[in-house]
JSON list of C-alpha atoms in Angstrom, two decimals:
[
{"chain": "A", "resi": 1, "resn": "UNK", "atom": "CA", "xyz": [74.90, 115.10, 87.65]},
{"chain": "A", "resi": 2, "resn": "UNK", "atom": "CA", "xyz": [77.37, 116.06, 90.38]},
{"chain": "A", "resi": 3, "resn": "UNK", "atom": "CA", "xyz": [78.33, 113.26, 92.71]},
{"chain": "A", "resi": 4, "resn": "UNK", "atom": "CA", "xyz": [77.16, 113.74, 96.30]},
{"chain": "A", "resi": 5, "resn": "UNK", "atom": "CA", "xyz": [80.17, 112.95, 98.44]},
{"chain": "A", "resi": 6, "resn": "UNK", "atom": "CA", "xyz": [80.31, 113.01, 102.22]},
{"chain": "A", "resi": 7, "resn": "UNK", "atom": "CA", "xyz": [83.98, 112.89, 103.28]},
{"chain": "A", "resi": 8, "resn": "UNK", "atom": "CA", "xyz": [83.39, 112.65, 107.03]},
{"chain": "A", "resi": 9, "resn": "UNK", "atom": "CA", "xyz": [80.28, 110.45, 107.08]},
{"chain": "A", "resi": 10, "resn": "UNK", "atom": "CA", "xyz": [80.57, 107.32, 109.24]},
{"chain": "A", "resi": 11, "resn": "UNK", "atom": "CA", "xyz": [81.93, 104.02, 107.99]},
{"chain": "A", "resi": 12, "resn": "UNK", "atom": "CA", "xyz": [80.98, 100.47, 108.94]},
{"chain": "A", "resi": 13, "resn": "UNK", "atom": "CA", "xyz": [83.51, 97.68, 108.44]},
{"chain": "A", "resi": 14, "resn": "UNK", "atom": "CA", "xyz": [82.17, 94.12, 108.68]},
{"chain": "A", "resi": 15, "resn": "UNK", "atom": "CA", "xyz": [85.04, 91.97, 109.92]},
{"chain": "A", "resi": 16, "resn": "UNK", "atom": "CA", "xyz": [87.28, 94.73, 111.22]},
{"chain": "A", "resi": 17, "resn": "UNK", "atom": "CA", "xyz": [89.10, 93.56, 114.32]},
{"chain": "A", "resi": 18, "resn": "UNK", "atom": "CA", "xyz": [92.17, 91.85, 112.81]},
{"chain": "A", "resi": 19, "resn": "UNK", "atom": "CA", "xyz": [94.45, 91.79, 109.79]},
{"chain": "A", "resi": 20, "resn": "UNK", "atom": "CA", "xyz": [93.19, 93.66, 106.74]},
{"chain": "A", "resi": 21, "resn": "UNK", "atom": "CA", "xyz": [90.01, 94.66, 108.53]},
{"chain": "A", "resi": 22, "resn": "UNK", "atom": "CA", "xyz": [91.88, 96.34, 111.36]},
{"chain": "A", "resi": 23, "resn": "UNK", "atom": "CA", "xyz": [94.12, 98.16, 108.88]},
{"chain": "A", "resi": 24, "resn": "UNK", "atom": "CA", "xyz": [91.02, 99.40, 107.06]},
{"chain": "A", "resi": 25, "resn": "UNK", "atom": "CA", "xyz": [89.46, 100.61, 110.32]},
{"chain": "A", "resi": 26, "resn": "UNK", "atom": "CA", "xyz": [92.63, 102.52, 111.22]},
{"chain": "A", "resi": 27, "resn": "UNK", "atom": "CA", "xyz": [92.93, 104.09, 107.78]},
{"chain": "A", "resi": 28, "resn": "UNK", "atom": "CA", "xyz": [89.31, 105.23, 107.55]},
{"chain": "A", "resi": 29, "resn": "UNK", "atom": "CA", "xyz": [89.50, 106.65, 111.07]},
{"chain": "A", "resi": 30, "resn": "UNK", "atom": "CA", "xyz": [92.71, 108.48, 110.15]},
{"chain": "A", "resi": 31, "resn": "UNK", "atom": "CA", "xyz": [90.82, 109.96, 107.18]},
{"chain": "A", "resi": 32, "resn": "UNK", "atom": "CA", "xyz": [88.45, 111.57, 109.68]},
{"chain": "A", "resi": 33, "resn": "UNK", "atom": "CA", "xyz": [85.53, 109.14, 109.62]},
{"chain": "A", "resi": 34, "resn": "UNK", "atom": "CA", "xyz": [83.85, 107.73, 112.72]},
{"chain": "A", "resi": 35, "resn": "UNK", "atom": "CA", "xyz": [84.14, 103.96, 112.23]},
{"chain": "A", "resi": 36, "resn": "UNK", "atom": "CA", "xyz": [82.05, 101.08, 113.53]},
{"chain": "A", "resi": 37, "resn": "UNK", "atom": "CA", "xyz": [83.38, 97.58, 112.99]},
{"chain": "A", "resi": 38, "resn": "UNK", "atom": "CA", "xyz": [82.31, 94.06, 113.77]},
{"chain": "A", "resi": 39, "resn": "UNK", "atom": "CA", "xyz": [84.11, 91.11, 115.26]},
{"chain": "A", "resi": 40, "resn": "UNK", "atom": "CA", "xyz": [82.92, 87.52, 115.33]},
{"chain": "A", "resi": 41, "resn": "UNK", "atom": "CA", "xyz": [83.98, 86.26, 118.75]},
{"chain": "A", "resi": 42, "resn": "UNK", "atom": "CA", "xyz": [87.21, 87.61, 120.26]},
{"chain": "A", "resi": 43, "resn": "UNK", "atom": "CA", "xyz": [86.42, 90.82, 122.11]},
{"chain": "A", "resi": 44, "resn": "UNK", "atom": "CA", "xyz": [90.01, 91.46, 123.22]},
{"chain": "A", "resi": 45, "resn": "UNK", "atom": "CA", "xyz": [91.50, 92.45, 119.84]},
{"chain": "A", "resi": 46, "resn": "UNK", "atom": "CA", "xyz": [88.36, 94.44, 119.02]},
{"chain": "A", "resi": 47, "resn": "UNK", "atom": "CA", "xyz": [88.54, 96.44, 122.24]},
{"chain": "A", "resi": 48, "resn": "UNK", "atom": "CA", "xyz": [92.27, 97.04, 121.74]},
{"chain": "A", "resi": 49, "resn": "UNK", "atom": "CA", "xyz": [91.68, 98.35, 118.21]},
{"chain": "A", "resi": 50, "resn": "UNK", "atom": "CA", "xyz": [88.88, 100.66, 119.34]},
{"chain": "A", "resi": 51, "resn": "UNK", "atom": "CA", "xyz": [91.11, 102.01, 122.12]},
{"chain": "A", "resi": 52, "resn": "UNK", "atom": "CA", "xyz": [93.96, 102.55, 119.65]},
{"chain": "A", "resi": 53, "resn": "UNK", "atom": "CA", "xyz": [91.72, 104.54, 117.31]},
{"chain": "A", "resi": 54, "resn": "UNK", "atom": "CA", "xyz": [90.33, 106.60, 120.18]},
{"chain": "A", "resi": 55, "resn": "UNK", "atom": "CA", "xyz": [93.84, 107.31, 121.50]},
{"chain": "A", "resi": 56, "resn": "UNK", "atom": "CA", "xyz": [94.77, 108.67, 118.08]},
{"chain": "A", "resi": 57, "resn": "UNK", "atom": "CA", "xyz": [91.85, 111.09, 118.22]},
{"chain": "A", "resi": 58, "resn": "UNK", "atom": "CA", "xyz": [89.36, 109.06, 116.19]},
{"chain": "A", "resi": 59, "resn": "UNK", "atom": "CA", "xyz": [86.01, 107.48, 116.92]},
{"chain": "A", "resi": 60, "resn": "UNK", "atom": "CA", "xyz": [85.56, 103.70, 116.86]},
{"chain": "A", "resi": 61, "resn": "UNK", "atom": "CA", "xyz": [82.73, 101.42, 117.87]},
{"chain": "A", "resi": 62, "resn": "UNK", "atom": "CA", "xyz": [83.26, 97.65, 118.20]},
{"chain": "A", "resi": 63, "resn": "UNK", "atom": "CA", "xyz": [80.15, 95.50, 117.65]},
{"chain": "A", "resi": 64, "resn": "UNK", "atom": "CA", "xyz": [79.96, 91.74, 118.10]},
{"chain": "A", "resi": 65, "resn": "UNK", "atom": "CA", "xyz": [78.34, 90.08, 115.08]},
{"chain": "A", "resi": 66, "resn": "UNK", "atom": "CA", "xyz": [78.95, 86.78, 113.33]},
{"chain": "A", "resi": 67, "resn": "UNK", "atom": "CA", "xyz": [78.53, 87.38, 109.60]},
{"chain": "A", "resi": 68, "resn": "UNK", "atom": "CA", "xyz": [77.15, 83.85, 109.23]},
{"chain": "A", "resi": 69, "resn": "UNK", "atom": "CA", "xyz": [74.07, 85.13, 111.06]},
{"chain": "A", "resi": 70, "resn": "UNK", "atom": "CA", "xyz": [72.11, 87.53, 108.85]},
{"chain": "A", "resi": 71, "resn": "UNK", "atom": "CA", "xyz": [70.11, 88.89, 111.77]},
{"chain": "A", "resi": 72, "resn": "UNK", "atom": "CA", "xyz": [73.32, 89.63, 113.65]},
{"chain": "A", "resi": 73, "resn": "UNK", "atom": "CA", "xyz": [74.51, 91.58, 110.61]},
{"chain": "A", "resi": 74, "resn": "UNK", "atom": "CA", "xyz": [71.25, 93.50, 110.58]},
{"chain": "A", "resi": 75, "resn": "UNK", "atom": "CA", "xyz": [71.57, 94.30, 114.28]},
{"chain": "A", "resi": 76, "resn": "UNK", "atom": "CA", "xyz": [75.16, 95.48, 113.75]},
{"chain": "A", "resi": 77, "resn": "UNK", "atom": "CA", "xyz": [74.10, 97.84, 110.98]},
{"chain": "A", "resi": 78, "resn": "UNK", "atom": "CA", "xyz": [71.31, 99.24, 113.13]},
{"chain": "A", "resi": 79, "resn": "UNK", "atom": "CA", "xyz": [73.63, 99.65, 116.14]},
{"chain": "A", "resi": 80, "resn": "UNK", "atom": "CA", "xyz": [76.21, 101.49, 114.04]},
{"chain": "A", "resi": 81, "resn": "UNK", "atom": "CA", "xyz": [73.62, 103.86, 112.59]},
{"chain": "A", "resi": 82, "resn": "UNK", "atom": "CA", "xyz": [71.99, 104.48, 115.97]},
{"chain": "A", "resi": 83, "resn": "UNK", "atom": "CA", "xyz": [75.35, 105.46, 117.45]},
{"chain": "A", "resi": 84, "resn": "UNK", "atom": "CA", "xyz": [77.08, 107.21, 114.54]},
{"chain": "A", "resi": 85, "resn": "UNK", "atom": "CA", "xyz": [74.36, 108.24, 112.10]},
{"chain": "A", "resi": 86, "resn": "UNK", "atom": "CA", "xyz": [73.74, 107.42, 108.40]},
{"chain": "A", "resi": 87, "resn": "UNK", "atom": "CA", "xyz": [76.62, 105.67, 106.68]},
{"chain": "A", "resi": 88, "resn": "UNK", "atom": "CA", "xyz": [78.92, 107.11, 104.04]},
{"chain": "A", "resi": 89, "resn": "UNK", "atom": "CA", "xyz": [81.00, 103.94, 103.62]},
{"chain": "A", "resi": 90, "resn": "UNK", "atom": "CA", "xyz": [80.29, 100.24, 103.97]},
{"chain": "A", "resi": 91, "resn": "UNK", "atom": "CA", "xyz": [83.23, 97.82, 103.81]},
{"chain": "A", "resi": 92, "resn": "UNK", "atom": "CA", "xyz": [82.45, 94.10, 103.82]},
{"chain": "A", "resi": 93, "resn": "UNK", "atom": "CA", "xyz": [85.62, 92.31, 104.82]},
{"chain": "A", "resi": 94, "resn": "UNK", "atom": "CA", "xyz": [84.30, 89.40, 106.90]},
{"chain": "A", "resi": 95, "resn": "UNK", "atom": "CA", "xyz": [85.20, 86.05, 105.41]},
{"chain": "A", "resi": 96, "resn": "UNK", "atom": "CA", "xyz": [86.37, 82.54, 106.21]},
{"chain": "A", "resi": 97, "resn": "UNK", "atom": "CA", "xyz": [88.87, 80.33, 104.43]},
{"chain": "A", "resi": 98, "resn": "UNK", "atom": "CA", "xyz": [88.99, 76.56, 104.55]},
{"chain": "A", "resi": 99, "resn": "UNK", "atom": "CA", "xyz": [90.81, 74.50, 101.96]},
{"chain": "A", "resi": 100, "resn": "UNK", "atom": "CA", "xyz": [90.22, 71.00, 100.70]},
{"chain": "A", "resi": 101, "resn": "UNK", "atom": "CA", "xyz": [89.57, 69.11, 97.51]},
{"chain": "A", "resi": 102, "resn": "UNK", "atom": "CA", "xyz": [85.92, 68.69, 96.54]},
{"chain": "A", "resi": 103, "resn": "UNK", "atom": "CA", "xyz": [85.88, 64.96, 97.32]},
{"chain": "A", "resi": 104, "resn": "UNK", "atom": "CA", "xyz": [87.15, 65.64, 100.85]},
{"chain": "A", "resi": 105, "resn": "UNK", "atom": "CA", "xyz": [85.34, 68.89, 101.63]},
{"chain": "A", "resi": 106, "resn": "UNK", "atom": "CA", "xyz": [82.76, 68.56, 104.42]},
{"chain": "A", "resi": 107, "resn": "UNK", "atom": "CA", "xyz": [79.28, 69.77, 103.57]},
{"chain": "A", "resi": 108, "resn": "UNK", "atom": "CA", "xyz": [79.01, 71.63, 106.88]},
{"chain": "A", "resi": 109, "resn": "UNK", "atom": "CA", "xyz": [82.16, 73.58, 106.01]},
{"chain": "A", "resi": 110, "resn": "UNK", "atom": "CA", "xyz": [80.75, 74.29, 102.56]},
{"chain": "A", "resi": 111, "resn": "UNK", "atom": "CA", "xyz": [77.55, 75.67, 104.08]},
{"chain": "A", "resi": 112, "resn": "UNK", "atom": "CA", "xyz": [79.47, 77.81, 106.58]},
{"chain": "A", "resi": 113, "resn": "UNK", "atom": "CA", "xyz": [81.66, 79.34, 103.88]},
{"chain": "A", "resi": 114, "resn": "UNK", "atom": "CA", "xyz": [78.59, 80.19, 101.82]},
{"chain": "A", "resi": 115, "resn": "UNK", "atom": "CA", "xyz": [76.90, 81.68, 104.88]},
{"chain": "A", "resi": 116, "resn": "UNK", "atom": "CA", "xyz": [79.79, 84.01, 105.68]},
{"chain": "A", "resi": 117, "resn": "UNK", "atom": "CA", "xyz": [81.43, 84.68, 102.32]},
{"chain": "A", "resi": 118, "resn": "UNK", "atom": "CA", "xyz": [78.30, 85.06, 100.18]},
{"chain": "A", "resi": 119, "resn": "UNK", "atom": "CA", "xyz": [75.12, 85.39, 102.23]},
{"chain": "A", "resi": 120, "resn": "UNK", "atom": "CA", "xyz": [76.94, 87.55, 104.78]},
{"chain": "A", "resi": 121, "resn": "UNK", "atom": "CA", "xyz": [78.01, 89.98, 102.04]},
{"chain": "A", "resi": 122, "resn": "UNK", "atom": "CA", "xyz": [74.48, 90.10, 100.65]},
{"chain": "A", "resi": 123, "resn": "UNK", "atom": "CA", "xyz": [73.04, 90.68, 104.12]},
{"chain": "A", "resi": 124, "resn": "UNK", "atom": "CA", "xyz": [75.48, 93.50, 104.85]},
{"chain": "A", "resi": 125, "resn": "UNK", "atom": "CA", "xyz": [74.64, 95.37, 101.65]},
{"chain": "A", "resi": 126, "resn": "UNK", "atom": "CA", "xyz": [70.93, 94.57, 101.91]},
{"chain": "A", "resi": 127, "resn": "UNK", "atom": "CA", "xyz": [70.54, 95.83, 105.46]},
{"chain": "A", "resi": 128, "resn": "UNK", "atom": "CA", "xyz": [72.91, 98.78, 105.09]},
{"chain": "A", "resi": 129, "resn": "UNK", "atom": "CA", "xyz": [71.32, 100.09, 101.89]},
{"chain": "A", "resi": 130, "resn": "UNK", "atom": "CA", "xyz": [68.51, 102.07, 103.54]},
{"chain": "A", "resi": 131, "resn": "UNK", "atom": "CA", "xyz": [71.07, 103.73, 105.82]},
{"chain": "A", "resi": 132, "resn": "UNK", "atom": "CA", "xyz": [73.64, 104.63, 103.13]},
{"chain": "A", "resi": 133, "resn": "UNK", "atom": "CA", "xyz": [73.79, 108.26, 102.14]},
{"chain": "A", "resi": 134, "resn": "UNK", "atom": "CA", "xyz": [73.33, 109.02, 98.45]},
{"chain": "A", "resi": 135, "resn": "UNK", "atom": "CA", "xyz": [76.79, 109.24, 96.93]},
{"chain": "A", "resi": 136, "resn": "UNK", "atom": "CA", "xyz": [78.11, 106.73, 99.45]},
{"chain": "A", "resi": 137, "resn": "UNK", "atom": "CA", "xyz": [80.62, 103.97, 98.89]},
{"chain": "A", "resi": 138, "resn": "UNK", "atom": "CA", "xyz": [80.43, 100.19, 99.21]},
{"chain": "A", "resi": 139, "resn": "UNK", "atom": "CA", "xyz": [83.66, 98.18, 99.10]},
{"chain": "A", "resi": 140, "resn": "UNK", "atom": "CA", "xyz": [83.67, 94.39, 99.19]},
{"chain": "A", "resi": 141, "resn": "UNK", "atom": "CA", "xyz": [86.90, 92.56, 100.01]},
{"chain": "A", "resi": 142, "resn": "UNK", "atom": "CA", "xyz": [87.06, 89.51, 97.77]},
{"chain": "A", "resi": 143, "resn": "UNK", "atom": "CA", "xyz": [90.04, 87.48, 96.59]},
{"chain": "A", "resi": 144, "resn": "UNK", "atom": "CA", "xyz": [92.22, 87.11, 93.52]},
{"chain": "A", "resi": 145, "resn": "UNK", "atom": "CA", "xyz": [91.09, 83.47, 93.45]},
{"chain": "A", "resi": 146, "resn": "UNK", "atom": "CA", "xyz": [87.92, 84.81, 91.83]},
{"chain": "A", "resi": 147, "resn": "UNK", "atom": "CA", "xyz": [90.12, 85.32, 88.75]},
{"chain": "A", "resi": 148, "resn": "UNK", "atom": "CA", "xyz": [92.67, 82.50, 89.04]},
{"chain": "A", "resi": 149, "resn": "UNK", "atom": "CA", "xyz": [92.57, 79.59, 91.45]},
{"chain": "A", "resi": 150, "resn": "UNK", "atom": "CA", "xyz": [96.13, 78.38, 90.98]},
{"chain": "A", "resi": 151, "resn": "UNK", "atom": "CA", "xyz": [96.30, 75.62, 93.58]},
{"chain": "A", "resi": 152, "resn": "UNK", "atom": "CA", "xyz": [94.30, 72.47, 94.36]},
{"chain": "A", "resi": 153, "resn": "UNK", "atom": "CA", "xyz": [91.97, 72.60, 97.32]},
{"chain": "A", "resi": 154, "resn": "UNK", "atom": "CA", "xyz": [90.79, 76.17, 96.71]},
{"chain": "A", "resi": 155, "resn": "UNK", "atom": "CA", "xyz": [87.68, 75.45, 94.67]},
{"chain": "A", "resi": 156, "resn": "UNK", "atom": "CA", "xyz": [85.03, 76.24, 97.30]},
{"chain": "A", "resi": 157, "resn": "UNK", "atom": "CA", "xyz": [86.74, 79.40, 98.53]},
{"chain": "A", "resi": 158, "resn": "UNK", "atom": "CA", "xyz": [87.28, 80.59, 94.96]},
{"chain": "A", "resi": 159, "resn": "UNK", "atom": "CA", "xyz": [83.64, 79.89, 94.13]},
{"chain": "A", "resi": 160, "resn": "UNK", "atom": "CA", "xyz": [82.46, 82.07, 97.01]},
{"chain": "A", "resi": 161, "resn": "UNK", "atom": "CA", "xyz": [84.73, 84.92, 95.96]},
{"chain": "A", "resi": 162, "resn": "UNK", "atom": "CA", "xyz": [83.67, 84.70, 92.32]},
{"chain": "A", "resi": 163, "resn": "UNK", "atom": "CA", "xyz": [80.05, 84.88, 93.48]},
{"chain": "A", "resi": 164, "resn": "UNK", "atom": "CA", "xyz": [80.81, 87.95, 95.58]},
{"chain": "A", "resi": 165, "resn": "UNK", "atom": "CA", "xyz": [82.51, 89.68, 92.65]},
{"chain": "A", "resi": 166, "resn": "UNK", "atom": "CA", "xyz": [79.42, 89.23, 90.51]},
{"chain": "A", "resi": 167, "resn": "UNK", "atom": "CA", "xyz": [77.12, 90.27, 93.35]},
{"chain": "A", "resi": 168, "resn": "UNK", "atom": "CA", "xyz": [79.06, 93.51, 93.75]},
{"chain": "A", "resi": 169, "resn": "UNK", "atom": "CA", "xyz": [78.97, 94.22, 90.02]},
{"chain": "A", "resi": 170, "resn": "UNK", "atom": "CA", "xyz": [75.21, 93.78, 90.02]},
{"chain": "A", "resi": 171, "resn": "UNK", "atom": "CA", "xyz": [74.87, 95.93, 93.12]},
{"chain": "A", "resi": 172, "resn": "UNK", "atom": "CA", "xyz": [76.76, 98.70, 91.32]},
{"chain": "A", "resi": 173, "resn": "UNK", "atom": "CA", "xyz": [73.93, 98.83, 88.79]},
{"chain": "A", "resi": 174, "resn": "UNK", "atom": "CA", "xyz": [71.23, 98.57, 91.45]},
{"chain": "A", "resi": 175, "resn": "UNK", "atom": "CA", "xyz": [72.58, 101.56, 93.40]},
{"chain": "A", "resi": 176, "resn": "UNK", "atom": "CA", "xyz": [73.80, 103.71, 90.52]},
{"chain": "A", "resi": 177, "resn": "UNK", "atom": "CA", "xyz": [70.64, 105.87, 90.57]},
{"chain": "A", "resi": 178, "resn": "UNK", "atom": "CA", "xyz": [71.63, 106.93, 94.09]},
{"chain": "A", "resi": 179, "resn": "UNK", "atom": "CA", "xyz": [75.24, 107.57, 93.02]},
{"chain": "A", "resi": 180, "resn": "UNK", "atom": "CA", "xyz": [76.39, 104.88, 95.46]},
{"chain": "A", "resi": 181, "resn": "UNK", "atom": "CA", "xyz": [79.46, 103.15, 94.06]},
{"chain": "A", "resi": 182, "resn": "UNK", "atom": "CA", "xyz": [80.10, 99.45, 94.65]},
{"chain": "A", "resi": 183, "resn": "UNK", "atom": "CA", "xyz": [83.51, 97.94, 93.98]},
{"chain": "A", "resi": 184, "resn": "UNK", "atom": "CA", "xyz": [85.40, 94.77, 94.89]},
{"chain": "A", "resi": 185, "resn": "UNK", "atom": "CA", "xyz": [89.03, 94.60, 96.00]},
{"chain": "A", "resi": 186, "resn": "UNK", "atom": "CA", "xyz": [90.60, 91.22, 95.27]},
{"chain": "A", "resi": 187, "resn": "UNK", "atom": "CA", "xyz": [93.75, 90.80, 97.36]},
{"chain": "A", "resi": 188, "resn": "UNK", "atom": "CA", "xyz": [96.28, 88.09, 96.81]},
{"chain": "A", "resi": 189, "resn": "UNK", "atom": "CA", "xyz": [98.64, 86.98, 99.59]},
{"chain": "A", "resi": 190, "resn": "UNK", "atom": "CA", "xyz": [98.71, 89.58, 102.37]},
{"chain": "A", "resi": 191, "resn": "UNK", "atom": "CA", "xyz": [100.77, 89.39, 105.57]},
{"chain": "A", "resi": 192, "resn": "UNK", "atom": "CA", "xyz": [98.17, 88.41, 108.17]},
{"chain": "A", "resi": 193, "resn": "UNK", "atom": "CA", "xyz": [97.80, 85.59, 110.67]},
{"chain": "A", "resi": 194, "resn": "UNK", "atom": "CA", "xyz": [96.05, 83.57, 107.94]},
{"chain": "A", "resi": 195, "resn": "UNK", "atom": "CA", "xyz": [99.21, 83.49, 105.80]},
{"chain": "A", "resi": 196, "resn": "UNK", "atom": "CA", "xyz": [101.86, 83.21, 108.50]},
{"chain": "A", "resi": 197, "resn": "UNK", "atom": "CA", "xyz": [102.38, 79.47, 107.98]},
{"chain": "A", "resi": 198, "resn": "UNK", "atom": "CA", "xyz": [102.42, 79.68, 104.17]},
{"chain": "A", "resi": 199, "resn": "UNK", "atom": "CA", "xyz": [105.41, 81.94, 103.54]},
{"chain": "A", "resi": 200, "resn": "UNK", "atom": "CA", "xyz": [107.68, 79.20, 102.17]},
{"chain": "A", "resi": 201, "resn": "UNK", "atom": "CA", "xyz": [105.02, 78.38, 99.57]},
{"chain": "A", "resi": 202, "resn": "UNK", "atom": "CA", "xyz": [103.91, 81.92, 98.77]},
{"chain": "A", "resi": 203, "resn": "UNK", "atom": "CA", "xyz": [107.08, 83.97, 98.42]},
{"chain": "A", "resi": 204, "resn": "UNK", "atom": "CA", "xyz": [108.68, 82.09, 95.50]},
{"chain": "A", "resi": 205, "resn": "UNK", "atom": "CA", "xyz": [105.46, 82.54, 93.52]},
{"chain": "A", "resi": 206, "resn": "UNK", "atom": "CA", "xyz": [105.17, 86.31, 93.91]},
{"chain": "A", "resi": 207, "resn": "UNK", "atom": "CA", "xyz": [106.61, 88.21, 90.93]},
{"chain": "A", "resi": 208, "resn": "UNK", "atom": "CA", "xyz": [107.33, 91.28, 93.09]},
{"chain": "A", "resi": 209, "resn": "UNK", "atom": "CA", "xyz": [109.29, 89.10, 95.49]},
{"chain": "A", "resi": 210, "resn": "UNK", "atom": "CA", "xyz": [107.42, 90.15, 98.64]},
{"chain": "A", "resi": 211, "resn": "UNK", "atom": "CA", "xyz": [104.11, 89.61, 100.31]},
{"chain": "A", "resi": 212, "resn": "UNK", "atom": "CA", "xyz": [101.56, 92.41, 100.43]},
{"chain": "A", "resi": 213, "resn": "UNK", "atom": "CA", "xyz": [100.85, 94.50, 103.51]},
{"chain": "A", "resi": 214, "resn": "UNK", "atom": "CA", "xyz": [97.42, 95.02, 105.03]},
{"chain": "A", "resi": 215, "resn": "UNK", "atom": "CA", "xyz": [97.99, 98.76, 104.86]},
{"chain": "A", "resi": 216, "resn": "UNK", "atom": "CA", "xyz": [98.24, 98.57, 101.08]},
{"chain": "A", "resi": 217, "resn": "UNK", "atom": "CA", "xyz": [94.76, 97.07, 100.87]},
{"chain": "A", "resi": 218, "resn": "UNK", "atom": "CA", "xyz": [93.53, 99.70, 103.33]},
{"chain": "A", "resi": 219, "resn": "UNK", "atom": "CA", "xyz": [94.99, 102.40, 101.10]},
{"chain": "A", "resi": 220, "resn": "UNK", "atom": "CA", "xyz": [93.01, 101.10, 98.15]},
{"chain": "A", "resi": 221, "resn": "UNK", "atom": "CA", "xyz": [89.86, 101.04, 100.29]},
{"chain": "A", "resi": 222, "resn": "UNK", "atom": "CA", "xyz": [90.51, 104.64, 101.31]},
{"chain": "A", "resi": 223, "resn": "UNK", "atom": "CA", "xyz": [90.86, 105.68, 97.68]},
{"chain": "A", "resi": 224, "resn": "UNK", "atom": "CA", "xyz": [87.61, 103.97, 96.69]},
{"chain": "A", "resi": 225, "resn": "UNK", "atom": "CA", "xyz": [85.95, 105.66, 99.67]},
{"chain": "A", "resi": 226, "resn": "UNK", "atom": "CA", "xyz": [87.36, 109.03, 98.72]},
{"chain": "A", "resi": 227, "resn": "UNK", "atom": "CA", "xyz": [86.42, 111.88, 96.38]},
{"chain": "A", "resi": 228, "resn": "UNK", "atom": "CA", "xyz": [88.60, 110.78, 93.46]},
{"chain": "A", "resi": 229, "resn": "UNK", "atom": "CA", "xyz": [86.76, 107.48, 92.95]},
{"chain": "A", "resi": 230, "resn": "UNK", "atom": "CA", "xyz": [83.27, 108.76, 92.32]},
{"chain": "A", "resi": 231, "resn": "UNK", "atom": "CA", "xyz": [83.28, 107.56, 88.70]},
{"chain": "A", "resi": 232, "resn": "UNK", "atom": "CA", "xyz": [84.49, 104.04, 89.47]},
{"chain": "A", "resi": 233, "resn": "UNK", "atom": "CA", "xyz": [81.80, 101.47, 90.14]},
{"chain": "A", "resi": 234, "resn": "UNK", "atom": "CA", "xyz": [81.29, 97.81, 89.31]},
{"chain": "A", "resi": 235, "resn": "UNK", "atom": "CA", "xyz": [85.06, 97.21, 89.23]},
{"chain": "A", "resi": 236, "resn": "UNK", "atom": "CA", "xyz": [87.00, 94.21, 90.52]},
{"chain": "A", "resi": 237, "resn": "UNK", "atom": "CA", "xyz": [90.43, 95.50, 91.51]},
{"chain": "A", "resi": 238, "resn": "UNK", "atom": "CA", "xyz": [93.14, 92.87, 91.99]},
{"chain": "A", "resi": 239, "resn": "UNK", "atom": "CA", "xyz": [96.05, 93.65, 94.31]},
{"chain": "A", "resi": 240, "resn": "UNK", "atom": "CA", "xyz": [98.31, 90.61, 94.50]},
{"chain": "A", "resi": 241, "resn": "UNK", "atom": "CA", "xyz": [101.89, 91.45, 93.57]},
{"chain": "A", "resi": 242, "resn": "UNK", "atom": "CA", "xyz": [101.46, 89.95, 90.13]},
{"chain": "A", "resi": 243, "resn": "UNK", "atom": "CA", "xyz": [100.35, 86.51, 91.40]},
{"chain": "A", "resi": 244, "resn": "UNK", "atom": "CA", "xyz": [97.52, 86.28, 88.88]},
{"chain": "A", "resi": 245, "resn": "UNK", "atom": "CA", "xyz": [99.24, 88.13, 86.01]}
]
């Protein structure tokens, strides 16, 4: 059966106002897709990103939604579809990171990480599914810690990302009859505000000798969202400079 691919259908990026998310928004918009994206709280960076995309000739819609709130995710999906139409691409990038050893990790923080990193991903796919075009693309941004933890204090975060990787693999089977592909990208250290204070620790441990760029993750998203990736689904793709090799 021929894959049904819609190269200019709208995209929705959950967690798209900063860092990797913003790079993904820019790249998908540059590929010719109208893009809606969510932000949790700070409207300034979101508005600036939307203005930047519009100035470059693209279409961008910023939507406030905390991915810890499933109903907010649902409302964001519905707002994006109402404004832009049925979705060709869903990217779930929203996530939170808090470190700590199990004996010191607060239960409230544990619950919040589950709400955003796991339930938020499920909610995004669940609520977007009826609005995804057949032959569409779902890309989940996970973490290379799903494959190799490497450092103490990362157990809870790694657990959430391992759960997401399995969720996406199962979703690939669930949506295969509609030719919707579902894949996970598992970045390692990427130059964002989350890693700015960790350079002295990170750089000596990277086999390639440099930290990754957000645009490199965005490029992989664009490929998965593009016509050449129609036969790839259920994959967990690690991009980490050899960290987990």
